[in-house]
């Protein structure tokens, strides 16, 4: 029995009057008593003129509504915050928790027996996972789908791995300004999310593999007719979930499902951001994503997808090779196929629906992987007492063990001002260090971890250097880059103690990042710094969301959620 329009009545002290008033107002939309007596399916519309990745959302909403009505329920569309990576200041991560709160509260406040969450651009699906985990209303996620690839002079292009690579070529003087302008027009040729294995694709694959979205819905191109059919089917399943009052997010987002997500994250060459988002979503349900377990999985689970930035193909090629169901077949034995899904069955059903595509070379077998190890490794050591992450599948093999001199930047601003200074004392085998770019220090943990190669070195042909920071990196980026150092420098992490010229050692096989300075000297530096804020950290804001963020944001190893949204955590 659904509650429909009776759910969560506005409080006037007379429930029947509340329902009477609610119906009186909603009838102004032309709805009949028959429509208002049906189970209600909410549809979170994340269309925004600022969010080109979500350009197909209006058509998806139309198709979802068709599916809901074909199944005899009432669709109710409502807006939430939408976030595009390039249109969010200071960072999209800064706004993820706001979107999660907005979405959670709108699901909770408005009458709906189930909800379809349309997400895509990087932080939107994570925010929706966090929201639905907390609201615990039956929920189904519909990714907007990836863009089609672009083309330039016979080369296939994709946002935004090729954006970074070609911008690097431009910085190095190997392509001219006319060429880079033409490329600029072709990198993102359609609606949809970045078509490499960036954060958007990673999170779409994860929600599919966790049974929170329909099979193949992660990979169908955004502009393809199949995407609209998937939207219609999503609406039909959402209607069934409304009638059945489940499955609920807490029934689907189990420890086994999160472990499956970690296996998938390692096997797809997924985004480092995916780990932060998984940690945040799991935290909402009191489930801990264990970094040690994630690292252990990385030693057992090979990278099987040949997609950029770890490989060479793009999301549409993954789709036509069979998508997530086909990948699950290759992961049989590593994932728990008994976990339930939004369709009412198990993940085994997804796997069994996989299409066999003869000759495809995008989804490799475990006997013939892209990389024999998983995409990410978790590092410890005296620079990262609570952990750091490196995307080893997109790093330079020759830099996986490396010792070099620190060249330190105190903030993103400092980096911007000095990285291309011809007088900067930097050599190709140095280690670039960026601090005060973490959750609180920046604020919002910008994707600044992909420090540019100093122009004078880029012009000499240097393509990669060891770079370390408490920042994040776009999932579309590549290089030998240590990220998410926790605790961050702005809250007293050891990154604050590094000085120009110190020696730093990266040893990925040993899972360590070490500052080679003796403990007595570090203690002196710590004492000299005292309780003063790390130089370069953003000052504490005194109002609004920024103040809330500063006060409540957790470190990367806890998902950068707000403490007061995590069960069992107290607000600082
Ligand atoms: Fe939206 Fe890449 S910018 S997914």
Coordinates of C-alpha atoms and ligand atoms in Angstrom, one line a residue:
X1 CA 0.0 0.0 0.0
X2 CA 1.6 3.3 -1.1
X3 CA 1.0 6.6 0.7
X4 CA 1.0 8.8 -2.3
X5 CA -0.2 12.3 -1.7
X6 CA -0.9 11.5 2.0
X7 CA 2.8 11.1 2.6
X8 CA 4.6 13.7 4.8
X9 CA 1.6 16.1 5.2
X10 CA 2.4 19.7 6.0
X11 CA 1.7 20.3 9.6
X12 CA -1.4 22.3 10.3
X13 CA -2.6 20.3 13.3
X14 CA -5.4 18.6 11.2
X15 CA -4.2 15.9 8.9
X16 CA -7.4 15.7 6.8
X17 CA -7.3 19.5 6.3
X18 CA -3.6 19.2 5.3
X19 CA -4.5 16.6 2.6
X20 CA -7.5 18.7 1.5
X21 CA -5.3 21.8 1.1
X22 CA -2.5 19.9 -0.7
X23 CA -5.0 18.5 -3.2
X24 CA -6.6 21.9 -3.7
X25 CA -3.2 23.3 -4.7
X26 CA -2.0 20.5 -6.8
X27 CA -5.3 20.4 -8.7
X28 CA -4.2 23.8 -10.1
X29 CA -1.8 21.7 -12.2
X30 CA -4.8 20.1 -13.8
X31 CA -4.4 16.7 -12.0
X32 CA -7.5 14.5 -11.5
X33 CA -8.5 12.6 -8.3
X34 CA -7.6 9.4 -10.2
X35 CA -4.1 10.7 -10.8
X36 CA -3.8 11.9 -7.2
X37 CA -4.8 8.5 -5.9
X38 CA -1.9 6.8 -7.6
X39 CA 1.5 5.9 -6.2
X40 CA 3.8 8.9 -6.6
X41 CA 7.2 8.7 -8.3
X42 CA 9.4 11.7 -7.7
X43 CA 11.9 12.6 -10.5
X44 CA 14.8 14.8 -9.5
X45 CA 15.5 17.0 -12.5
X46 CA 19.1 18.2 -12.6
X47 CA 18.9 20.2 -15.9
X48 CA 20.7 23.5 -15.8
X49 CA 21.8 25.9 -18.5
X50 CA 25.1 25.8 -16.7
X51 CA 25.4 22.0 -17.0
X52 CA 26.0 20.9 -20.6
X53 CA 26.7 17.4 -19.4
X54 CA 23.0 17.3 -18.4
X55 CA 21.8 18.7 -21.7
X56 CA 19.6 15.6 -22.4
X57 CA 17.8 15.7 -19.1
X58 CA 14.5 17.2 -20.4
X59 CA 14.2 14.3 -22.8
X60 CA 15.1 11.8 -20.1
X61 CA 12.4 13.3 -17.8
X62 CA 9.8 12.9 -20.6
X63 CA 10.8 9.2 -21.1
X64 CA 10.8 8.5 -17.3
X65 CA 7.4 10.0 -17.0
X66 CA 6.1 7.8 -19.9
X67 CA 7.5 4.7 -18.1
X68 CA 5.9 5.8 -14.8
X69 CA 2.5 6.3 -16.3
X70 CA 2.7 3.1 -18.4
X71 CA 3.0 1.4 -15.0
X72 CA 0.0 3.2 -13.6
X73 CA 1.8 5.6 -11.2
X74 CA 2.0 9.4 -11.0
X75 CA 5.3 11.1 -12.0
X76 CA 6.2 14.3 -10.1
X77 CA 9.2 16.2 -11.4
X78 CA 11.1 18.5 -9.1
X79 CA 14.3 20.5 -9.4
X80 CA 17.5 20.1 -7.3
X81 CA 20.9 21.7 -7.5
X82 CA 22.9 20.7 -10.5
X83 CA 26.7 21.0 -10.6
X84 CA 29.0 21.1 -13.6
X85 CA 32.7 20.7 -13.0
X86 CA 33.8 23.8 -14.9
X87 CA 31.0 26.1 -13.6
X88 CA 31.4 25.7 -9.8
X89 CA 33.5 28.1 -7.8
X90 CA 35.6 27.4 -5.9
X91 CA 35.1 23.7 -6.7
X92 CA 32.3 21.3 -7.5
X93 CA 33.4 19.3 -4.4
X94 CA 32.6 22.3 -2.3
X95 CA 29.0 22.0 -3.4
X96 CA 28.6 18.2 -3.4
X97 CA 27.5 18.1 0.2
X98 CA 25.1 21.0 -0.4
X99 CA 23.5 19.1 -3.3
X100 CA 23.3 16.0 -1.1
X101 CA 21.5 17.9 1.6
X102 CA 19.2 19.6 -1.0
X103 CA 18.3 16.3 -2.6
X104 CA 17.9 14.4 0.7
X105 CA 15.6 17.1 2.1
X106 CA 13.5 17.4 -1.0
X107 CA 13.0 13.6 -1.1
X108 CA 12.1 13.7 2.6
X109 CA 9.9 16.8 2.5
X110 CA 7.7 16.1 -0.6
X111 CA 5.3 13.2 -1.0
X112 CA 6.8 10.4 -3.1
X113 CA 6.8 6.7 -2.7
X114 CA 9.9 6.2 -4.8
X115 CA 12.3 8.5 -6.7
X116 CA 14.3 8.6 -9.8
X117 CA 17.5 10.5 -9.5
X118 CA 19.0 11.8 -12.8
X119 CA 22.7 12.3 -12.3
X120 CA 25.9 12.4 -14.3
X121 CA 28.4 15.2 -14.1
X122 CA 31.0 14.3 -11.5
X123 CA 29.6 15.2 -8.2
X124 CA 25.9 14.8 -8.9
X125 CA 25.6 11.0 -8.7
X126 CA 27.8 10.9 -5.5
X127 CA 25.5 13.6 -4.0
X128 CA 22.5 11.6 -5.0
X129 CA 23.9 8.4 -3.5
X130 CA 24.5 10.2 -0.2
X131 CA 21.1 11.7 -0.3
X132 CA 19.2 8.5 -1.0
X133 CA 21.2 6.6 1.6
X134 CA 20.1 9.1 4.2
X135 CA 16.5 9.6 3.1
X136 CA 16.0 5.8 2.5
X137 CA 13.1 6.2 0.1
X138 CA 13.1 3.6 -2.7
X139 CA 15.4 5.2 -5.2
X140 CA 16.8 4.4 -8.7
X141 CA 19.6 6.4 -10.3
X142 CA 19.6 7.2 -14.0
X143 CA 22.9 8.4 -15.3
X144 CA 22.6 10.9 -18.2
X145 CA 25.2 8.8 -20.1
X146 CA 28.5 9.6 -21.8
X147 CA 29.2 12.0 -24.7
X148 CA 30.1 10.7 -28.1
X149 CA 33.7 11.1 -29.0
X150 CA 35.1 14.0 -31.0
X151 CA 37.5 14.0 -33.9
X152 CA 40.5 16.2 -35.0
X153 CA 42.7 15.5 -38.0
X154 CA 42.0 11.8 -37.9
X155 CA 42.5 11.5 -34.2
X156 CA 39.7 10.5 -31.8
X157 CA 39.3 13.0 -28.9
X158 CA 37.6 12.9 -25.6
X159 CA 36.9 15.2 -22.7
X160 CA 38.8 15.6 -20.7
X161 CA 41.9 13.4 -20.9
X162 CA 42.7 14.8 -24.3
X163 CA 41.9 18.3 -23.1
X164 CA 44.8 18.0 -20.6
X165 CA 47.1 16.2 -23.0
X166 CA 46.6 18.7 -25.8
X167 CA 46.8 21.7 -23.5
X168 CA 50.1 20.2 -22.3
X169 CA 51.2 20.1 -26.0
X170 CA 50.1 23.7 -26.4
X171 CA 52.0 24.8 -23.3
X172 CA 55.1 23.0 -24.6
X173 CA 54.8 24.9 -27.9
X174 CA 54.2 21.8 -30.0
X175 CA 50.7 23.0 -31.3
X176 CA 49.7 26.5 -32.1
X177 CA 46.8 28.7 -30.9
X178 CA 44.7 28.1 -34.1
X179 CA 44.9 24.4 -33.6
X180 CA 44.1 24.6 -29.9
X181 CA 41.0 26.7 -30.7
X182 CA 39.8 24.2 -33.2
X183 CA 40.4 21.4 -30.7
X184 CA 38.5 23.3 -28.1
X185 CA 35.4 23.1 -30.3
X186 CA 35.6 19.3 -30.7
X187 CA 36.5 18.0 -27.3
X188 CA 32.9 17.9 -26.0
X189 CA 30.8 17.4 -29.1
X190 CA 27.5 16.3 -27.5
X191 CA 25.4 16.4 -24.3
X192 CA 26.5 13.8 -21.8
X193 CA 29.3 13.2 -19.4
X194 CA 33.0 13.0 -20.2
X195 CA 33.5 9.9 -22.3
X196 CA 36.7 8.7 -20.7
X197 CA 36.9 6.8 -17.4
X198 CA 36.7 10.0 -15.4
X199 CA 34.7 10.5 -12.2
X200 CA 31.3 10.7 -14.0
X201 CA 31.8 7.4 -15.9
X202 CA 33.3 5.8 -12.7
X203 CA 30.3 6.7 -10.6
X204 CA 27.9 5.6 -13.3
X205 CA 29.6 2.2 -13.5
X206 CA 29.6 2.0 -9.7
X207 CA 25.9 2.7 -9.3
X208 CA 25.1 0.1 -12.0
X209 CA 27.4 -2.5 -10.3
X210 CA 25.8 -1.7 -6.9
X211 CA 22.4 -2.5 -8.4
X212 CA 21.2 1.1 -7.9
X213 CA 20.7 1.7 -11.7
X214 CA 19.5 -0.6 -14.5
X215 CA 21.9 -2.8 -16.4
X216 CA 23.9 -1.0 -19.2
X217 CA 22.5 2.4 -18.0
X218 CA 26.1 3.6 -17.1
X219 CA 27.4 3.3 -20.7
X220 CA 24.6 4.0 -23.2
X221 CA 25.6 7.2 -25.0
X222 CA 23.7 10.2 -23.8
X223 CA 22.3 11.0 -27.3
X224 CA 21.3 7.4 -28.3
X225 CA 17.7 6.2 -28.5
X226 CA 18.6 3.3 -26.2
X227 CA 19.2 5.9 -23.4
X228 CA 15.5 7.1 -23.7
X229 CA 14.4 3.5 -23.6
X230 CA 16.5 3.0 -20.5
X231 CA 14.8 6.1 -19.0
X232 CA 11.4 4.7 -19.8
X233 CA 12.3 1.4 -18.2
X234 CA 13.7 3.3 -15.2
X235 CA 10.3 5.0 -14.8
X236 CA 8.6 1.6 -14.9
X237 CA 10.8 0.1 -12.3
X238 CA 10.5 3.2 -10.1
X239 CA 6.7 2.7 -10.2
X240 CA 7.1 -0.9 -9.2
X241 CA 9.4 0.2 -6.3
X242 CA 6.7 2.7 -5.2
X243 CA 4.1 0.0 -5.0
X244 CA 6.4 -2.6 -3.4
X245 CA 7.9 0.1 -1.1
X246 CA 11.3 -1.2 -1.9
X247 CA 14.0 -2.2 -2.3
X248 CA 15.2 0.8 -0.3
X249 CA 18.7 2.2 -0.6
X250 CA 19.6 0.7 2.8
X251 CA 18.6 -2.7 1.5
X252 CA 20.8 -2.2 -1.6
X253 CA 23.8 -0.3 -0.3
X254 CA 25.2 -3.0 1.9
X255 CA 28.8 -3.8 2.9
X256 CA 28.8 -6.4 0.1
X257 CA 27.6 -3.9 -2.5
X258 CA 30.3 -1.4 -1.4
X259 CA 32.9 -4.1 -1.6
X260 CA 31.7 -4.9 -5.1
X261 CA 32.0 -1.2 -5.9
X262 CA 35.6 -1.2 -4.8
X263 CA 36.4 -4.2 -7.0
X264 CA 34.8 -2.5 -10.0
X265 CA 36.6 0.8 -9.2
X266 CA 39.9 -1.1 -9.3
X267 CA 39.1 -3.0 -12.5
X268 CA 37.8 -0.1 -14.6
X269 CA 40.8 2.2 -14.0
X270 CA 38.4 4.4 -12.2
X271 CA 38.8 7.9 -10.8
X272 CA 40.5 8.5 -7.5
X273 CA 37.5 10.7 -6.7
X274 CA 35.4 7.6 -6.8
X275 CA 37.0 6.4 -3.6
X276 CA 36.2 9.6 -1.7
X277 CA 32.6 9.5 -2.9
X278 CA 32.1 5.8 -2.1
X279 CA 33.5 6.5 1.4
X280 CA 31.0 9.3 1.8
X281 CA 28.0 7.3 0.6
X282 CA 28.9 4.3 2.8
X283 CA 29.4 6.6 5.8
X284 CA 25.8 7.7 5.6
X285 CA 24.8 4.1 6.4
X286 CA 27.5 3.6 9.0
X287 CA 29.6 1.5 6.7
X288 CA 33.3 2.0 6.6
X289 CA 35.3 1.9 3.4
X290 CA 38.5 0.4 4.6
X291 CA 41.5 1.9 2.7
X292 CA 43.7 -1.1 3.6
X293 CA 41.1 -3.5 2.1
X294 CA 40.9 -1.2 -1.0
X295 CA 44.6 -1.4 -1.4
X296 CA 44.5 -5.2 -0.9
X297 CA 41.9 -5.5 -3.7
X298 CA 44.2 -3.4 -5.9
X299 CA 46.8 -6.1 -5.6
X300 CA 44.3 -8.8 -6.6
X301 CA 42.0 -7.1 -9.2
X302 CA 43.6 -6.3 -12.5
X303 CA 42.5 -3.3 -14.7
X304 CA 40.3 -4.9 -17.4
X305 CA 39.0 -1.9 -19.2
X306 CA 41.0 -0.4 -22.0
X307 CA 39.7 3.1 -21.6
X308 CA 41.4 6.4 -21.3
X309 CA 43.1 7.6 -19.2
X310 CA 44.5 4.2 -18.4
X311 CA 44.0 2.8 -21.9
X312 CA 42.9 3.9 -25.3
X313 CA 39.2 3.5 -25.9
X314 CA 36.1 5.6 -24.8
X315 CA 32.8 5.0 -23.0
X316 CA 30.8 4.4 -26.2
X317 CA 33.3 1.6 -27.1
X318 CA 32.8 0.1 -23.7
X319 CA 29.1 0.2 -24.2
X320 CA 29.2 -1.6 -27.5
X321 CA 31.6 -4.2 -26.0
X322 CA 28.9 -5.1 -23.5
X323 CA 29.2 -2.5 -20.7
X324 CA 29.1 -3.3 -17.0
X325 CA 27.2 -6.7 -17.3
X326 CA 30.0 -8.0 -19.6
X327 CA 32.6 -6.6 -17.2
X328 CA 30.9 -8.4 -14.3
X329 CA 31.3 -11.7 -16.1
X330 CA 35.0 -11.1 -16.2
X331 CA 34.9 -10.3 -12.5
X332 CA 33.0 -13.4 -11.5
X333 CA 34.5 -14.9 -8.4
X334 CA 35.8 -11.4 -7.3
X335 CA 32.3 -9.8 -6.8
X336 CA 29.4 -11.0 -4.8
X337 CA 26.7 -11.6 -7.4
X338 CA 24.0 -12.3 -4.8
X339 CA 23.5 -8.6 -3.9
X340 CA 20.0 -7.3 -4.7
X341 CA 19.2 -4.7 -7.3
X342 CA 16.5 -2.1 -8.1
X343 CA 15.0 -4.7 -10.5
X344 CA 14.1 -7.0 -7.6
X345 CA 16.6 -9.7 -8.5
X346 CA 20.3 -9.9 -8.0
X347 CA 23.5 -8.7 -9.7
X348 CA 23.8 -12.2 -11.2
X349 CA 20.8 -11.2 -13.4
X350 CA 22.8 -8.2 -14.7
X351 CA 25.7 -10.4 -15.4
X352 CA 23.6 -12.9 -17.2
X353 CA 22.1 -10.2 -19.4
X354 CA 25.6 -9.5 -20.9
X355 CA 25.9 -9.5 -24.6
X356 CA 28.8 -11.4 -26.2
X357 CA 30.6 -9.2 -28.7
X358 CA 33.0 -11.3 -30.8
X359 CA 36.4 -9.6 -31.3
X360 CA 35.8 -6.8 -28.9
X361 CA 39.1 -5.6 -27.2
X362 CA 37.7 -3.1 -24.7
X363 CA 36.8 -5.4 -21.9
X364 CA 39.8 -7.7 -21.4
X365 CA 39.9 -11.1 -19.7
X366 CA 41.6 -11.6 -16.4
X367 CA 44.2 -13.7 -18.3
X368 CA 45.0 -10.8 -20.5
X369 CA 44.4 -7.6 -18.5
X370 CA 45.5 -4.0 -19.3
X371 CA 47.4 -3.9 -16.0
X372 CA 48.0 -6.9 -13.8
X373 CA 47.1 -4.8 -10.7
X374 CA 44.2 -2.5 -9.8
X375 CA 44.0 1.1 -10.8
X376 CA 44.8 2.6 -7.4
X377 CA 47.2 2.1 -4.5
X378 CA 46.9 3.5 -1.0
X379 CA 50.1 4.9 0.4
X380 CA 51.2 5.4 4.0
X381 CA 54.4 6.8 5.4
X382 CA 55.3 9.9 7.4
X383 CA 53.8 12.3 4.9
X384 CA 50.4 10.5 4.9
X385 CA 49.6 9.2 8.4
X386 CA 45.9 8.6 7.4
X387 CA 46.7 7.7 3.9
X388 CA 47.1 9.0 0.3
X389 CA 46.2 7.6 -3.0
X390 CA 47.9 7.2 -6.4
X391 CA 46.3 6.1 -9.6
X392 CA 49.1 3.8 -10.6
X393 CA 47.4 2.6 -13.8
X394 CA 47.7 6.1 -15.2
X395 CA 51.2 6.8 -13.8
X396 CA 54.7 6.5 -15.4
X397 CA 56.2 3.1 -14.5
X398 CA 59.7 4.6 -14.2
X399 CA 58.6 7.0 -11.5
X400 CA 56.9 4.4 -9.2
X401 CA 60.0 4.4 -7.1
X402 CA 61.6 7.8 -7.1
X403 CA 63.5 10.1 -4.8
X404 CA 63.7 13.9 -5.5
X405 CA 64.0 17.4 -4.1
X406 CA 60.8 19.1 -2.9
X407 CA 59.7 22.2 -4.8
X408 CA 56.9 23.5 -2.5
X409 CA 53.9 25.6 -3.4
X410 CA 51.9 27.0 -0.4
X411 CA 48.5 27.2 -2.1
X412 CA 46.8 26.9 -5.5
X413 CA 47.3 30.7 -5.8
X414 CA 51.0 30.3 -5.1
X415 CA 51.2 27.5 -7.7
X416 CA 49.5 29.6 -10.3
X417 CA 51.8 32.6 -9.7
X418 CA 55.1 30.7 -9.7
X419 CA 54.9 27.5 -11.7
X420 CA 55.9 29.1 -15.0
X421 CA 58.4 31.5 -13.6
X422 CA 61.6 31.1 -15.6
X423 CA 63.5 31.7 -12.3
X424 CA 61.8 28.8 -10.5
X425 CA 64.5 26.4 -9.2
X426 CA 63.1 23.2 -10.6
X427 CA 64.5 20.1 -12.4
X428 CA 62.8 17.2 -14.0
X429 CA 63.6 14.8 -11.2
X430 CA 62.3 17.1 -8.5
X431 CA 59.0 16.4 -6.6
X432 CA 56.4 19.1 -6.9
X433 CA 54.5 19.7 -3.6
X434 CA 51.2 21.5 -3.3
X435 CA 49.7 22.1 0.1
X436 CA 46.6 23.9 1.5
X437 CA 44.6 22.4 -1.3
X438 CA 42.6 19.9 0.9
X439 CA 39.0 19.8 2.0
X440 CA 39.3 22.7 4.4
X441 CA 42.5 24.5 3.4
X442 CA 41.5 25.4 -0.2
X443 CA 38.5 25.1 0.6
X444 CA 36.7 22.3 -1.2
X445 CA 39.7 20.1 -2.2
X446 CA 40.1 21.3 -5.8
X447 CA 41.3 19.1 -8.6
X448 CA 44.6 20.9 -8.5
X449 CA 46.6 17.7 -7.7
X450 CA 47.5 17.5 -11.4
X451 CA 50.1 20.2 -11.1
X452 CA 51.2 21.4 -14.5
X453 CA 54.7 20.6 -15.6
X454 CA 56.6 23.9 -15.2
X455 CA 56.6 25.5 -18.7
X456 CA 60.4 25.6 -19.0
X457 CA 60.5 21.8 -18.4
X458 CA 57.5 21.1 -20.6
X459 CA 59.3 22.9 -23.4
X460 CA 62.2 20.6 -22.9
X461 CA 59.8 17.6 -23.4
X462 CA 59.2 16.6 -19.8
X463 CA 55.8 15.0 -19.7
X464 CA 55.6 13.7 -16.1
X465 CA 57.0 14.4 -12.7
X466 CA 56.2 13.1 -9.2
X467 CA 53.6 15.5 -7.8
X468 CA 52.1 15.3 -4.3
X469 CA 49.3 17.2 -2.6
X470 CA 46.3 17.1 -0.3
X471 CA 44.2 18.0 -3.3
X472 CA 42.2 15.8 -5.7
X473 CA 42.7 15.2 -9.4
X474 CA 40.2 14.9 -12.2
X475 CA 39.5 11.3 -13.0
X476 CA 40.4 12.1 -16.6
X477 CA 44.0 13.1 -15.7
X478 CA 47.1 11.0 -15.8
X479 CA 50.6 11.2 -14.3
X480 CA 52.6 10.1 -11.3
X481 CA 50.5 12.0 -8.8
X482 CA 49.9 11.4 -5.1
X483 CA 46.6 12.8 -3.9
X484 CA 44.3 13.1 -0.9
X485 CA 47.1 13.2 1.6
X486 CA 45.4 13.0 5.0
X487 CA 45.3 14.8 7.3
X488 CA 45.6 17.9 5.0
X489 CA 48.2 20.6 5.8
X490 CA 45.5 23.1 6.9
X491 CA 44.5 20.9 9.9
X492 CA 48.1 20.2 10.9
X493 CA 49.1 17.4 8.5
X494 CA 52.8 16.8 7.9
X495 CA 52.6 18.3 4.4
X496 CA 52.8 21.6 6.2
X497 CA 56.3 20.8 7.4
X498 CA 57.9 20.3 4.0
X499 CA 60.5 22.8 2.9
X500 CA 62.0 23.5 -0.5
X501 CA 65.0 21.2 -1.0
X502 CA 63.9 18.5 1.4
X503 CA 64.2 15.0 -0.1
X504 CA 61.0 13.1 -0.7
X505 CA 60.8 9.4 -1.5
X506 CA 57.9 7.7 -3.3
X507 CA 57.8 3.9 -3.2
X508 CA 54.6 2.7 -4.7
X509 CA 55.5 -1.0 -4.4
X510 CA 56.1 -0.5 -0.7
X511 CA 53.1 1.8 -0.5
X512 CA 55.0 4.6 1.1
X513 CA 55.5 8.4 0.6
X514 CA 58.2 9.6 3.0
X515 CA 59.7 13.0 3.9
X516 CA 63.4 12.2 4.4
X517 CA 63.9 14.6 7.2
X518 CA 64.8 13.3 10.7
X519 CA 62.2 13.3 13.4
X520 CA 64.1 15.9 15.6
X521 CA 64.1 18.4 12.8
X522 CA 60.4 17.8 12.0
X523 CA 59.6 18.3 15.7
X524 CA 61.5 21.6 15.6
X525 CA 59.4 22.7 12.6
X526 CA 56.2 21.5 14.2
X527 CA 57.0 23.5 17.3
X528 CA 57.9 26.6 15.3
X529 CA 54.6 26.4 13.5
X530 CA 52.8 26.0 16.8
X531 CA 49.0 26.4 16.5
X532 CA 49.2 28.9 13.7
X533 CA 47.3 28.0 10.6
X534 CA 49.4 26.5 7.8
X535 CA 50.8 29.3 5.6
X536 CA 48.6 29.6 2.5
X537 CA 45.5 28.0 4.1
X538 CA 42.2 29.9 3.4
X539 CA 41.0 31.9 6.3
X540 CA 37.9 30.6 8.2
X541 CA 34.8 32.1 6.6
X542 CA 32.3 33.8 9.0
X543 CA 29.0 33.3 7.3
X544 CA 26.8 31.0 5.2
X545 CA 27.5 27.7 3.6
X546 CA 31.2 28.4 3.5
X547 CA 31.3 28.7 7.3
X548 CA 29.3 25.5 7.7
X549 CA 31.7 23.8 5.3
X550 CA 34.8 25.0 7.1
X551 CA 33.4 23.8 10.5
X552 CA 32.1 20.4 9.5
X553 CA 34.0 19.0 6.5
X554 CA 35.7 15.7 7.2
X555 CA 39.1 14.6 5.8
X556 CA 39.5 12.6 2.5
X557 CA 39.7 9.3 4.3
X558 CA 36.2 9.9 5.7
X559 CA 34.8 11.0 2.4
X560 CA 34.8 14.8 2.9
X561 CA 31.2 14.6 4.1
X562 CA 29.9 16.8 6.9
X563 CA 30.4 15.3 10.3
X564 CA 26.8 16.1 11.3
X565 CA 25.5 14.0 8.4
X566 CA 27.3 10.9 9.4
X567 CA 25.7 8.7 12.0
X568 CA 27.9 8.5 15.1
X569 CA 30.0 11.5 14.3
X570 CA 29.8 14.6 16.4
X571 CA 29.8 18.1 14.8
X572 CA 33.1 19.8 15.5
Ligands
LIG1 FE1 30.7 16.9 -16.6 FE2 33.2 15.9 -17.2 S1 32.6 17.9 -17.0 S2 31.3 14.9 -16.6

